[in-house]
Amino acid sequence: MPSIRDRVKQLVPTQVTNRMKESLVDYGIRTSDRRPLPDFLIIGTKRGGTTSLWNYLIQHPLVPRLYPAWNTKSAHYFEEHWRRGEAWYRSHFPTQRQREALQRRHGGSARVGEAAPLYMFHPLAAQRVAALMPSVRLIVLLRDPVERAYSHWKERRTHGIEPLDFAAALAAEQERTAGERERLIAEPEYFSEPYDWYTYRARGRYLEHLEPWLERFDREQILFLPSEDLYRDARSTYRRTLDFLGLPPYDLPDFKVYNDRRSAPLEPALRAELTEYYRPHNDALRQRLGLELDWPDRAA
């Protein structure tokens, strides 16, 4: 049985860490007026390579990480933390002075951003972003929606959140998420875990969720990237992204894949059903965006 003194010693590091974290967060908010809003957002799609692309970008010397350091790729402001306000959001980004120091050191303009795949799917995110950052640049990764849905389910399963098999989860989706989208619109400070977790089929209807963004932002502000291009040739996709953001070329030694989840192939009958389901949605997406998306739904 540990003594009281030993137990206190065990608690002190945690208490110190928590106090340090609170201090850093408080400092970020107090200096928020010196922290410009981001230049770009990666808004989707979930399980489409957003984590990989983000990690490639922050290896560029002119793309700083979020603040404080434990923030990985997003503040989740426009969907989960809207109630916290603009000062809280700004607290996640470097100060103008830090930006200028990067620019002096590396001879180019810094580009600051975040990656939040739920932004594309949230019913209020587009209007919130447009109101706060009308000139922001947007990056959209689009993956074959059949593969995206299956990968989404695998992620939830791995995290212990999804008890159902994939077919059962698809069947339960409508009941699990009923009324959640409407509630998000009616209650602006509400955050829905079911809407994030269990929307396997719904998230793949891309054009439906992109229309609010297309209505509010010029097409020149949006870069659409097929996820399959990123998987096949990450280097070229990375270079294309740098060009879109106005960043100088920068070579990476390798392009590690992040959050990859190996598993058994999707059951053929379920794949066929989903392929047929998404066919009209994908056709409309191709026509609206003028994109070549080599997904299997194009086959007869």
mmCIF file of C-alpha atoms in Angstrom:
data_model
loop_
_atom_site.group_PDB
_atom_site.id
_atom_site.type_symbol
_atom_site.label_atom_id
_atom_site.label_comp_id
_atom_site.label_asym_id
_atom_site.label_seq_id
_atom_site.Cartn_x
_atom_site.Cartn_y
_atom_site.Cartn_z
ATOM 1 C CA MET A 1 0.000 0.000 0.000
ATOM 2 C CA PRO A 2 1.656 3.319 -1.077
ATOM 3 C CA SER A 3 2.147 5.906 1.631
ATOM 4 C CA ILE A 4 0.350 9.263 1.544
ATOM 5 C CA ARG A 5 3.652 10.930 0.636
ATOM 6 C CA ASP A 6 4.149 8.553 -2.315
ATOM 7 C CA ARG A 7 0.592 9.170 -3.500
ATOM 8 C CA VAL A 8 1.100 12.933 -3.349
ATOM 9 C CA LYS A 9 4.339 12.606 -5.352
ATOM 10 C CA GLN A 10 2.431 10.686 -8.005
ATOM 11 C CA LEU A 11 -0.213 13.423 -8.245
ATOM 12 C CA VAL A 12 2.116 16.416 -8.440
ATOM 13 C CA PRO A 13 3.321 15.910 -12.058
ATOM 14 C CA THR A 14 -0.291 15.658 -13.269
ATOM 15 C CA GLN A 15 -1.281 18.771 -11.344
ATOM 16 C CA VAL A 16 1.705 20.685 -12.696
ATOM 17 C CA THR A 17 0.949 19.543 -16.245
ATOM 18 C CA ASN A 18 -2.689 20.592 -15.952
ATOM 19 C CA ARG A 19 -1.713 23.990 -14.570
ATOM 20 C CA MET A 20 0.798 24.475 -17.379
ATOM 21 C CA LYS A 21 -1.816 23.561 -19.970
ATOM 22 C CA GLU A 22 -4.339 25.964 -18.468
ATOM 23 C CA SER A 23 -1.701 28.694 -18.443
ATOM 24 C CA LEU A 24 -0.834 28.152 -22.111
ATOM 25 C CA VAL A 25 -4.494 28.157 -23.144
ATOM 26 C CA ASP A 26 -5.097 31.331 -21.145
ATOM 27 C CA TYR A 27 -2.062 32.989 -22.739
ATOM 28 C CA GLY A 28 -3.297 32.093 -26.191
ATOM 29 C CA ILE A 29 -6.678 33.681 -25.515
ATOM 30 C CA ARG A 30 -5.153 36.798 -23.924
ATOM 31 C CA THR A 31 -2.967 37.303 -27.015
ATOM 32 C CA SER A 32 -5.701 36.397 -29.513
ATOM 33 C CA ASP A 33 -5.785 39.923 -30.951
ATOM 34 C CA ARG A 34 -2.210 39.327 -32.164
ATOM 35 C CA ARG A 35 -3.070 36.018 -33.806
ATOM 36 C CA PRO A 36 -4.375 36.275 -37.395
ATOM 37 C CA LEU A 37 -7.055 33.902 -38.565
ATOM 38 C CA PRO A 38 -5.914 30.946 -40.697
ATOM 39 C CA ASP A 39 -5.189 31.169 -44.409
ATOM 40 C CA PHE A 40 -6.560 27.738 -45.296
ATOM 41 C CA LEU A 41 -8.821 24.953 -44.067
ATOM 42 C CA ILE A 42 -8.860 21.289 -45.016
ATOM 43 C CA ILE A 43 -12.604 20.703 -44.625
ATOM 44 C CA GLY A 44 -12.977 17.047 -45.589
ATOM 45 C CA THR A 45 -13.624 14.354 -46.149
ATOM 46 C CA LYS A 46 -13.368 12.086 -43.145
ATOM 47 C CA ARG A 47 -11.222 9.022 -43.915
ATOM 48 C CA GLY A 48 -10.096 10.674 -47.126
ATOM 49 C CA GLY A 49 -6.453 11.354 -46.298
ATOM 50 C CA THR A 50 -6.848 14.625 -44.380
ATOM 51 C CA THR A 51 -4.473 13.549 -41.601
ATOM 52 C CA SER A 52 -1.796 12.539 -44.086
ATOM 53 C CA LEU A 53 -2.052 15.739 -46.117
ATOM 54 C CA TRP A 54 -1.998 17.842 -42.947
ATOM 55 C CA ASN A 55 1.141 16.113 -41.713
ATOM 56 C CA TYR A 56 2.840 16.661 -45.062
ATOM 57 C CA LEU A 57 1.961 20.368 -44.982
ATOM 58 C CA ILE A 58 3.253 21.037 -41.470
ATOM 59 C CA GLN A 59 6.643 19.651 -42.500
ATOM 60 C CA HIS A 60 6.965 22.665 -44.788
ATOM 61 C CA PRO A 61 9.002 25.337 -42.975
ATOM 62 C CA LEU A 62 6.385 28.007 -43.743
ATOM 63 C CA VAL A 63 3.400 26.063 -42.357
ATOM 64 C CA PRO A 64 3.440 26.273 -38.546
ATOM 65 C CA ARG A 65 1.655 23.878 -36.231
ATOM 66 C CA LEU A 66 -1.309 24.825 -34.093
ATOM 67 C CA TYR A 67 -0.849 26.322 -30.645
ATOM 68 C CA PRO A 68 -0.471 24.938 -27.983
ATOM 69 C CA ALA A 69 1.625 22.014 -29.181
ATOM 70 C CA TRP A 70 -0.778 19.264 -28.099
ATOM 71 C CA ASN A 71 -3.353 20.384 -30.680
ATOM 72 C CA THR A 72 -2.870 17.988 -33.564
ATOM 73 C CA LYS A 73 -4.632 19.367 -36.629
ATOM 74 C CA SER A 74 -7.793 21.239 -35.673
ATOM 75 C CA ALA A 75 -9.511 23.501 -33.168
ATOM 76 C CA HIS A 76 -12.902 22.037 -34.208
ATOM 77 C CA TYR A 77 -14.322 25.509 -33.782
ATOM 78 C CA PHE A 78 -16.897 25.648 -36.563
ATOM 79 C CA GLU A 79 -18.644 22.431 -35.482
ATOM 80 C CA GLU A 80 -17.905 21.443 -31.876
ATOM 81 C CA HIS A 81 -16.647 24.574 -30.067
ATOM 82 C CA TRP A 82 -18.634 27.392 -31.667
ATOM 83 C CA ARG A 83 -19.852 28.585 -28.254
ATOM 84 C CA ARG A 84 -16.273 29.435 -27.206
ATOM 85 C CA GLY A 85 -16.040 32.447 -29.488
ATOM 86 C CA GLU A 86 -13.576 33.996 -31.906
ATOM 87 C CA ALA A 87 -10.860 34.827 -29.347
ATOM 88 C CA TRP A 88 -10.695 31.159 -28.360
ATOM 89 C CA TYR A 89 -10.423 30.151 -32.031
ATOM 90 C CA ARG A 90 -7.670 32.663 -32.760
ATOM 91 C CA SER A 91 -5.739 31.392 -29.726
ATOM 92 C CA HIS A 92 -4.864 28.225 -31.684
ATOM 93 C CA PHE A 93 -2.786 30.024 -34.316
ATOM 94 C CA PRO A 94 0.645 31.704 -34.266
ATOM 95 C CA THR A 95 1.021 35.413 -33.602
ATOM 96 C CA GLN A 96 1.771 37.897 -36.354
ATOM 97 C CA ARG A 97 5.258 38.234 -34.900
ATOM 98 C CA GLN A 98 5.818 34.473 -35.180
ATOM 99 C CA ARG A 99 4.604 34.522 -38.770
ATOM 100 C CA GLU A 100 6.998 37.320 -39.629
ATOM 101 C CA ALA A 101 9.901 35.473 -37.993
ATOM 102 C CA LEU A 102 9.183 32.432 -40.180
ATOM 103 C CA GLN A 103 9.033 34.610 -43.254
ATOM 104 C CA ARG A 104 12.371 36.253 -42.488
ATOM 105 C CA ARG A 105 14.000 32.895 -41.808
ATOM 106 C CA HIS A 106 12.692 31.065 -44.875
ATOM 107 C CA GLY A 107 12.114 33.837 -47.394
ATOM 108 C CA GLY A 108 8.437 33.406 -48.140
ATOM 109 C CA SER A 109 4.949 34.021 -46.808
ATOM 110 C CA ALA A 110 3.774 31.728 -44.020
ATOM 111 C CA ARG A 111 0.497 29.864 -44.491
ATOM 112 C CA VAL A 112 -1.480 28.886 -41.415
ATOM 113 C CA GLY A 113 -4.342 26.424 -41.391
ATOM 114 C CA GLU A 114 -6.159 23.545 -39.790
ATOM 115 C CA ALA A 115 -7.759 20.278 -40.905
ATOM 116 C CA ALA A 116 -11.252 19.351 -39.699
ATOM 117 C CA PRO A 117 -13.126 16.768 -41.802
ATOM 118 C CA LEU A 118 -16.443 17.436 -40.076
ATOM 119 C CA TYR A 119 -16.504 21.023 -41.371
ATOM 120 C CA MET A 120 -17.638 19.937 -44.828
ATOM 121 C CA PHE A 121 -20.473 17.867 -43.394
ATOM 122 C CA HIS A 122 -21.745 20.207 -40.654
ATOM 123 C CA PRO A 123 -24.862 22.113 -41.802
ATOM 124 C CA LEU A 124 -23.740 25.461 -40.327
ATOM 125 C CA ALA A 125 -19.981 25.379 -40.899
ATOM 126 C CA ALA A 126 -19.957 26.948 -44.376
ATOM 127 C CA GLN A 127 -21.908 30.031 -43.334
ATOM 128 C CA ARG A 128 -19.820 30.414 -40.171
ATOM 129 C CA VAL A 129 -16.544 30.210 -42.069
ATOM 130 C CA ALA A 130 -17.776 32.581 -44.775
ATOM 131 C CA ALA A 131 -18.844 35.174 -42.207
ATOM 132 C CA LEU A 132 -15.517 35.087 -40.348
ATOM 133 C CA MET A 133 -13.026 34.309 -43.138
ATOM 134 C CA PRO A 134 -14.518 35.098 -46.570
ATOM 135 C CA SER A 135 -11.119 34.968 -48.324
ATOM 136 C CA VAL A 136 -9.909 31.693 -46.764
ATOM 137 C CA ARG A 137 -8.698 28.912 -49.060
ATOM 138 C CA LEU A 138 -10.404 25.535 -48.805
ATOM 139 C CA ILE A 139 -8.997 22.081 -49.520
ATOM 140 C CA VAL A 140 -11.407 19.201 -50.115
ATOM 141 C CA LEU A 141 -10.299 15.582 -50.380
ATOM 142 C CA LEU A 142 -12.893 13.323 -52.029
ATOM 143 C CA ARG A 143 -12.590 9.559 -51.705
ATOM 144 C CA ASP A 144 -14.643 6.834 -53.362
ATOM 145 C CA PRO A 145 -17.666 7.026 -51.013
ATOM 146 C CA VAL A 146 -17.951 3.244 -50.756
ATOM 147 C CA GLU A 147 -14.393 2.923 -49.487
ATOM 148 C CA ARG A 148 -14.854 6.008 -47.320
ATOM 149 C CA ALA A 149 -17.928 4.565 -45.588
ATOM 150 C CA TYR A 150 -16.216 1.246 -44.899
ATOM 151 C CA SER A 151 -13.097 2.981 -43.577
ATOM 152 C CA HIS A 152 -15.248 5.226 -41.375
ATOM 153 C CA TRP A 153 -16.900 2.148 -39.860
ATOM 154 C CA LYS A 154 -13.502 0.479 -39.298
ATOM 155 C CA GLU A 155 -12.291 3.555 -37.417
ATOM 156 C CA ARG A 156 -15.340 3.603 -35.146
ATOM 157 C CA ARG A 157 -14.991 -0.159 -34.601
ATOM 158 C CA THR A 158 -11.293 0.166 -33.724
ATOM 159 C CA HIS A 159 -12.060 2.900 -31.193
ATOM 160 C CA GLY A 160 -14.631 0.702 -29.474
ATOM 161 C CA ILE A 161 -17.505 3.026 -30.368
ATOM 162 C CA GLU A 162 -19.220 0.838 -32.958
ATOM 163 C CA PRO A 163 -20.654 -2.490 -31.668
ATOM 164 C CA LEU A 164 -22.415 -3.406 -34.926
ATOM 165 C CA ASP A 165 -21.024 -5.055 -38.029
ATOM 166 C CA PHE A 166 -20.897 -2.869 -41.127
ATOM 167 C CA ALA A 167 -24.161 -4.058 -42.679
ATOM 168 C CA ALA A 168 -26.022 -3.618 -39.401
ATOM 169 C CA ALA A 169 -24.462 -0.198 -38.848
ATOM 170 C CA LEU A 170 -25.628 0.951 -42.289
ATOM 171 C CA ALA A 171 -29.111 -0.340 -41.551
ATOM 172 C CA ALA A 172 -29.190 1.462 -38.192
ATOM 173 C CA GLU A 173 -27.793 4.776 -39.495
ATOM 174 C CA GLN A 174 -31.083 6.529 -40.182
ATOM 175 C CA GLU A 175 -32.548 5.671 -36.781
ATOM 176 C CA ARG A 176 -29.323 6.527 -34.916
ATOM 177 C CA THR A 177 -28.999 9.951 -36.520
ATOM 178 C CA ALA A 178 -32.685 10.888 -36.833
ATOM 179 C CA GLY A 179 -33.262 14.547 -36.042
ATOM 180 C CA GLU A 180 -29.593 15.311 -35.356
ATOM 181 C CA ARG A 181 -29.016 17.512 -38.407
ATOM 182 C CA GLU A 182 -32.173 19.480 -37.648
ATOM 183 C CA ARG A 183 -31.122 19.923 -34.034
ATOM 184 C CA LEU A 184 -27.685 21.205 -35.083
ATOM 185 C CA ILE A 185 -29.418 23.918 -37.101
ATOM 186 C CA ALA A 186 -31.981 24.763 -34.422
ATOM 187 C CA GLU A 187 -29.442 24.815 -31.554
ATOM 188 C CA PRO A 188 -26.238 26.490 -32.801
ATOM 189 C CA GLU A 189 -24.190 25.511 -29.733
ATOM 190 C CA TYR A 190 -25.205 21.844 -29.867
ATOM 191 C CA PHE A 191 -22.662 19.197 -30.874
ATOM 192 C CA SER A 192 -23.857 15.781 -32.021
ATOM 193 C CA GLU A 193 -21.697 12.703 -31.538
ATOM 194 C CA PRO A 194 -24.100 10.444 -33.486
ATOM 195 C CA TYR A 195 -23.956 12.872 -36.417
ATOM 196 C CA ASP A 196 -20.166 12.619 -36.365
ATOM 197 C CA TRP A 197 -19.823 8.945 -35.521
ATOM 198 C CA TYR A 198 -22.547 7.020 -37.348
ATOM 199 C CA THR A 199 -23.093 8.842 -40.667
ATOM 200 C CA TYR A 200 -21.384 6.211 -42.781
ATOM 201 C CA ARG A 201 -23.693 6.432 -45.803
ATOM 202 C CA ALA A 202 -24.748 10.080 -45.528
ATOM 203 C CA ARG A 203 -21.255 11.559 -45.642
ATOM 204 C CA GLY A 204 -20.610 10.090 -49.056
ATOM 205 C CA ARG A 205 -23.326 12.208 -50.692
ATOM 206 C CA TYR A 206 -20.629 14.804 -51.262
ATOM 207 C CA LEU A 207 -22.369 17.329 -53.475
ATOM 208 C CA GLU A 208 -25.210 17.712 -50.984
ATOM 209 C CA HIS A 209 -22.711 18.833 -48.349
ATOM 210 C CA LEU A 210 -20.521 20.867 -50.690
ATOM 211 C CA GLU A 211 -23.308 23.061 -52.083
ATOM 212 C CA PRO A 212 -23.303 25.473 -49.082
ATOM 213 C CA TRP A 213 -19.570 25.992 -49.633
ATOM 214 C CA LEU A 214 -19.915 26.414 -53.399
ATOM 215 C CA GLU A 215 -22.642 29.020 -52.844
ATOM 216 C CA ARG A 216 -20.439 31.112 -50.531
ATOM 217 C CA PHE A 217 -16.917 30.796 -51.924
ATOM 218 C CA ASP A 218 -15.437 31.436 -55.354
ATOM 219 C CA ARG A 219 -14.322 28.305 -57.114
ATOM 220 C CA GLU A 220 -10.754 29.681 -57.213
ATOM 221 C CA GLN A 221 -10.715 29.453 -53.407
ATOM 222 C CA ILE A 222 -11.399 25.716 -53.393
ATOM 223 C CA LEU A 223 -9.000 22.920 -54.285
ATOM 224 C CA PHE A 224 -10.642 19.548 -54.926
ATOM 225 C CA LEU A 225 -8.298 16.584 -54.603
ATOM 226 C CA PRO A 226 -9.329 12.984 -55.298
ATOM 227 C CA SER A 227 -8.040 10.964 -52.346
ATOM 228 C CA GLU A 228 -6.963 8.261 -54.765
ATOM 229 C CA ASP A 229 -4.499 10.726 -56.323
ATOM 230 C CA LEU A 230 -3.015 11.318 -52.873
ATOM 231 C CA TYR A 231 -2.702 7.574 -52.282
ATOM 232 C CA ARG A 232 -1.160 6.875 -55.700
ATOM 233 C CA ASP A 233 1.173 9.853 -55.928
ATOM 234 C CA ALA A 234 1.407 11.773 -52.664
ATOM 235 C CA ARG A 235 4.358 13.834 -53.875
ATOM 236 C CA SER A 236 2.489 15.303 -56.856
ATOM 237 C CA THR A 237 -0.632 15.972 -54.778
ATOM 238 C CA TYR A 238 1.494 17.660 -52.136
ATOM 239 C CA ARG A 239 3.146 19.878 -54.774
ATOM 240 C CA ARG A 240 -0.248 20.792 -56.193
ATOM 241 C CA THR A 241 -1.420 21.780 -52.724
ATOM 242 C CA LEU A 242 1.645 23.944 -52.112
ATOM 243 C CA ASP A 243 1.019 25.733 -55.394
ATOM 244 C CA PHE A 244 -2.629 26.351 -54.481
ATOM 245 C CA LEU A 245 -1.560 27.853 -51.136
ATOM 246 C CA GLY A 246 1.130 30.013 -52.687
ATOM 247 C CA LEU A 247 3.954 28.207 -50.913
ATOM 248 C CA PRO A 248 7.415 27.673 -52.414
ATOM 249 C CA PRO A 249 8.359 24.107 -53.419
ATOM 250 C CA TYR A 250 9.695 21.917 -50.629
ATOM 251 C CA ASP A 251 10.691 18.276 -50.949
ATOM 252 C CA LEU A 252 9.851 15.770 -48.230
ATOM 253 C CA PRO A 253 12.032 12.698 -47.679
ATOM 254 C CA ASP A 254 9.015 10.386 -47.612
ATOM 255 C CA PHE A 255 5.239 10.360 -47.543
ATOM 256 C CA LYS A 256 4.155 8.196 -44.648
ATOM 257 C CA VAL A 257 0.494 7.158 -44.645
ATOM 258 C CA TYR A 258 -1.282 8.198 -41.447
ATOM 259 C CA ASN A 259 -4.273 6.432 -39.881
ATOM 260 C CA ASP A 260 -4.197 3.553 -42.353
ATOM 261 C CA ARG A 261 -6.388 0.627 -41.300
ATOM 262 C CA ARG A 262 -5.886 -2.754 -42.921
ATOM 263 C CA SER A 263 -8.771 -5.215 -42.857
ATOM 264 C CA ALA A 264 -10.648 -7.858 -44.785
ATOM 265 C CA PRO A 265 -12.140 -6.661 -48.087
ATOM 266 C CA LEU A 266 -15.668 -5.332 -48.085
ATOM 267 C CA GLU A 267 -18.240 -8.060 -48.711
ATOM 268 C CA PRO A 268 -19.061 -8.052 -52.471
ATOM 269 C CA ALA A 269 -22.853 -7.829 -52.183
ATOM 270 C CA LEU A 270 -22.606 -4.876 -49.808
ATOM 271 C CA ARG A 271 -20.066 -3.198 -52.076
ATOM 272 C CA ALA A 272 -22.409 -3.608 -55.038
ATOM 273 C CA GLU A 273 -25.353 -2.156 -53.108
ATOM 274 C CA LEU A 274 -23.380 0.903 -52.008
ATOM 275 C CA THR A 275 -21.912 1.408 -55.485
ATOM 276 C CA GLU A 276 -25.410 1.561 -56.960
ATOM 277 C CA TYR A 277 -26.605 3.837 -54.169
ATOM 278 C CA TYR A 278 -23.863 6.383 -54.789
ATOM 279 C CA ARG A 279 -23.932 6.260 -58.602
ATOM 280 C CA PRO A 280 -26.407 9.156 -59.160
ATOM 281 C CA HIS A 281 -24.755 11.224 -56.414
ATOM 282 C CA ASN A 282 -21.321 10.720 -57.966
ATOM 283 C CA ASP A 283 -22.578 11.543 -61.457
ATOM 284 C CA ALA A 284 -24.031 14.815 -60.178
ATOM 285 C CA LEU A 285 -20.787 15.583 -58.355
ATOM 286 C CA ARG A 286 -18.681 15.032 -61.477
ATOM 287 C CA GLN A 287 -20.966 17.210 -63.560
ATOM 288 C CA ARG A 288 -21.119 20.021 -60.994
ATOM 289 C CA LEU A 289 -17.373 20.148 -60.328
ATOM 290 C CA GLY A 290 -16.073 19.051 -63.716
ATOM 291 C CA LEU A 291 -13.852 16.465 -62.042
ATOM 292 C CA GLU A 292 -12.532 13.160 -63.309
ATOM 293 C CA LEU A 293 -13.148 10.761 -60.443
ATOM 294 C CA ASP A 294 -12.137 7.226 -61.380
ATOM 295 C CA TRP A 295 -14.376 5.453 -58.905
ATOM 296 C CA PRO A 296 -15.868 2.027 -59.716
ATOM 297 C CA ASP A 297 -19.413 3.428 -59.975
ATOM 298 C CA ARG A 298 -18.569 4.523 -63.542
ATOM 299 C CA ALA A 299 -18.549 0.892 -64.647
ATOM 300 C CA ALA A 300 -21.700 -0.561 -66.203
#
